[in-house]
Amino acid sequence: MKSIASPLFAALTATALLFAAPAHAAEKTYQVATDAAYAPFESLNEKQQAVGFDIDVLSAVAAKAGFKVKFINTPWEGIFATLSTGDRDVVASAVTITPERKQTMDFSDPYFEAKQLIAIGPNSKIAKFADLKGKKIGVQTGTTGDEIVQKLVGKTNPDIRRFESTPLALKELLNGGVDAVVADNGVVVNFIANNKNDKLKVVDDTSFAKEYYGFAVKKGNKEMLAKINKGLATIKADGTYDKIYKKYFGK
Ligand code: ARG
């Protein structure tokens, strides 16, 4: 048929093909929640962009598994609810995998081992976790640090001073408003290193269990989990993960 060969038809066909099968299949962009007040895992740079270990790890995972990520600074309180509402696809926020959290969300394979540390002032006599009884203890609301302190002194004990971020709790320790802060080791060590003149000390209690960070997704989102786990396995096998680890934590 003559009309099929018409230039207009050819142009339309070419346009249709362009949309149907672009040279680079469009990669899906996923929205990632991160509470970016948690250096060295996630913090904001001068341009208000999220940077840190978690950002590098998930970005590398995405690059290997063929998807894109957009990090959105999201307050810790309510961060998990953004998964169930569908506002975010992933939470990448130094999240400890716990049995309780597993009931309401799914986790990727672990990507980092952590534990709690107690930060104290230079002249403090606190030497072990049990010494925190009767002291004012700073924690970030709803973290694993909050949980273990609750176990020690009781959930509603007014001695637990809850802050919306871990740096705020640590600043309160510098101000003398709390006697100690219980939080993840990486963040405590980083804060102390960046505030050397204040001479804060750490207490490492042997009773603290190992914790593992995972990327959280909406319960039942198998597709997202499979992509993340595939990318994680790849970056662990090809040396990318080790490179990122070294960048933030040395050997
Ligand atoms: N690992 C701890 C937890 O899961 C604290 C994580 C806090 N993360 C953050 N970006 N503020 O409870």
PDB file of N, CA and C and ligand atoms in Angstrom, residues 34-38 42 76 93-96 101 116 140 142-145 166 184 211 213, ligand 1:
ATOM      1  N   THR A  34      15.857   9.505  54.611  1.00  0.00           N
ATOM      2  CA  THR A  34      17.027   9.443  55.465  1.00  0.00           C
ATOM      3  C   THR A  34      16.969  10.594  56.458  1.00  0.00           C
ATOM      4  N   ASP A  35      17.233  10.285  57.719  1.00  0.00           N
ATOM      5  CA  ASP A  35      17.282  11.344  58.740  1.00  0.00           C
ATOM      6  C   ASP A  35      18.719  11.841  58.755  1.00  0.00           C
ATOM      7  N   ALA A  36      18.971  12.877  57.962  1.00  0.00           N
ATOM      8  CA  ALA A  36      20.340  13.305  57.662  1.00  0.00           C
ATOM      9  C   ALA A  36      20.954  14.162  58.768  1.00  0.00           C
ATOM     10  N   ALA A  37      20.873  13.664  59.984  1.00  0.00           N
ATOM     11  CA  ALA A  37      21.544  14.294  61.123  1.00  0.00           C
ATOM     12  C   ALA A  37      22.256  13.177  61.848  1.00  0.00           C
ATOM     13  N   TYR A  38      23.035  12.421  61.109  1.00  0.00           N
ATOM     14  CA  TYR A  38      23.588  11.189  61.638  1.00  0.00           C
ATOM     15  C   TYR A  38      24.923  10.869  60.985  1.00  0.00           C
ATOM     16  N   GLU A  42      24.669   9.614  57.511  1.00  0.00           N
ATOM     17  CA  GLU A  42      23.909  10.532  56.651  1.00  0.00           C
ATOM     18  C   GLU A  42      23.903  11.908  57.292  1.00  0.00           C
ATOM     19  N   TRP A  76      13.379  11.463  61.777  1.00  0.00           N
ATOM     20  CA  TRP A  76      13.386  10.079  62.279  1.00  0.00           C
ATOM     21  C   TRP A  76      12.016   9.682  62.815  1.00  0.00           C
ATOM     22  N   SER A  93      18.806   4.835  56.773  1.00  0.00           N
ATOM     23  CA  SER A  93      19.017   5.771  57.868  1.00  0.00           C
ATOM     24  C   SER A  93      19.674   5.094  59.072  1.00  0.00           C
ATOM     25  N   ALA A  94      20.683   4.268  58.783  1.00  0.00           N
ATOM     26  CA  ALA A  94      21.378   3.542  59.856  1.00  0.00           C
ATOM     27  C   ALA A  94      20.371   2.776  60.720  1.00  0.00           C
ATOM     28  N   VAL A  95      19.401   2.182  60.064  1.00  0.00           N
ATOM     29  CA  VAL A  95      18.313   1.520  60.785  1.00  0.00           C
ATOM     30  C   VAL A  95      18.740   0.122  61.247  1.00  0.00           C
ATOM     31  N   THR A  96      18.668  -0.101  62.544  1.00  0.00           N
ATOM     32  CA  THR A  96      18.967  -1.414  63.101  1.00  0.00           C
ATOM     33  C   THR A  96      17.812  -2.366  62.804  1.00  0.00           C
ATOM     34  N   ARG A 101      10.613  -4.316  64.631  1.00  0.00           N
ATOM     35  CA  ARG A 101      10.459  -3.582  63.368  1.00  0.00           C
ATOM     36  C   ARG A 101      10.122  -4.511  62.217  1.00  0.00           C
ATOM     37  N   GLN A 116      25.747  -0.152  70.633  1.00  0.00           N
ATOM     38  CA  GLN A 116      25.534   1.059  71.404  1.00  0.00           C
ATOM     39  C   GLN A 116      26.809   1.444  72.140  1.00  0.00           C
ATOM     40  N   GLN A 140      18.069   9.461  71.340  1.00  0.00           N
ATOM     41  CA  GLN A 140      17.205   9.907  70.249  1.00  0.00           C
ATOM     42  C   GLN A 140      15.925   9.083  70.319  1.00  0.00           C
ATOM     43  N   GLY A 142      12.919   6.802  70.065  1.00  0.00           N
ATOM     44  CA  GLY A 142      12.540   5.670  69.225  1.00  0.00           C
ATOM     45  C   GLY A 142      13.692   4.920  68.594  1.00  0.00           C
ATOM     46  N   THR A 143      14.907   5.174  69.059  1.00  0.00           N
ATOM     47  CA  THR A 143      16.052   4.430  68.530  1.00  0.00           C
ATOM     48  C   THR A 143      16.311   3.204  69.400  1.00  0.00           C
ATOM     49  N   THR A 144      17.231   2.389  68.954  1.00  0.00           N
ATOM     50  CA  THR A 144      17.612   1.223  69.751  1.00  0.00           C
ATOM     51  C   THR A 144      18.281   1.672  71.054  1.00  0.00           C
ATOM     52  N   GLY A 145      18.922   2.832  71.046  1.00  0.00           N
ATOM     53  CA  GLY A 145      19.482   3.394  72.277  1.00  0.00           C
ATOM     54  C   GLY A 145      18.369   3.676  73.278  1.00  0.00           C
ATOM     55  N   THR A 166      20.220  12.619  67.352  1.00  0.00           N
ATOM     56  CA  THR A 166      21.323  12.216  68.232  1.00  0.00           C
ATOM     57  C   THR A 166      22.292  13.380  68.494  1.00  0.00           C
ATOM     58  N   ASP A 184      24.353   4.948  68.805  1.00  0.00           N
ATOM     59  CA  ASP A 184      25.173   4.068  67.965  1.00  0.00           C
ATOM     60  C   ASP A 184      26.643   4.490  67.997  1.00  0.00           C
ATOM     61  N   GLU A 211      24.426  -4.966  66.688  1.00  0.00           N
ATOM     62  CA  GLU A 211      23.258  -4.571  65.894  1.00  0.00           C
ATOM     63  C   GLU A 211      23.675  -4.582  64.426  1.00  0.00           C
ATOM     64  N   TYR A 213      22.644  -2.935  60.591  1.00  0.00           N
ATOM     65  CA  TYR A 213      21.824  -1.993  59.820  1.00  0.00           C
ATOM     66  C   TYR A 213      21.314  -2.680  58.552  1.00  0.00           C
TER      67      TYR A 213
HETATM   68  N1  ARG B   1      20.495   2.398  64.670  1.00  0.00           N
HETATM   69  C1  ARG B   1      19.593   3.080  65.520  1.00  0.00           C
HETATM   70  C2  ARG B   1      18.189   2.575  65.335  1.00  0.00           C
HETATM   71  O1  ARG B   1      17.903   1.953  64.374  1.00  0.00           O
HETATM   72  C3  ARG B   1      19.590   4.582  65.328  1.00  0.00           C
HETATM   73  C4  ARG B   1      19.386   5.029  63.931  1.00  0.00           C
HETATM   74  C5  ARG B   1      19.103   6.516  63.817  1.00  0.00           C
HETATM   75  N2  ARG B   1      19.317   6.947  62.479  1.00  0.00           N
HETATM   76  C6  ARG B   1      19.270   8.226  62.097  1.00  0.00           C
HETATM   77  N3  ARG B   1      19.587   8.529  60.883  1.00  0.00           N
HETATM   78  N4  ARG B   1      18.878   9.135  62.922  1.00  0.00           N
HETATM   79  O2  ARG B   1      17.341   2.802  66.143  1.00  0.00           O
END
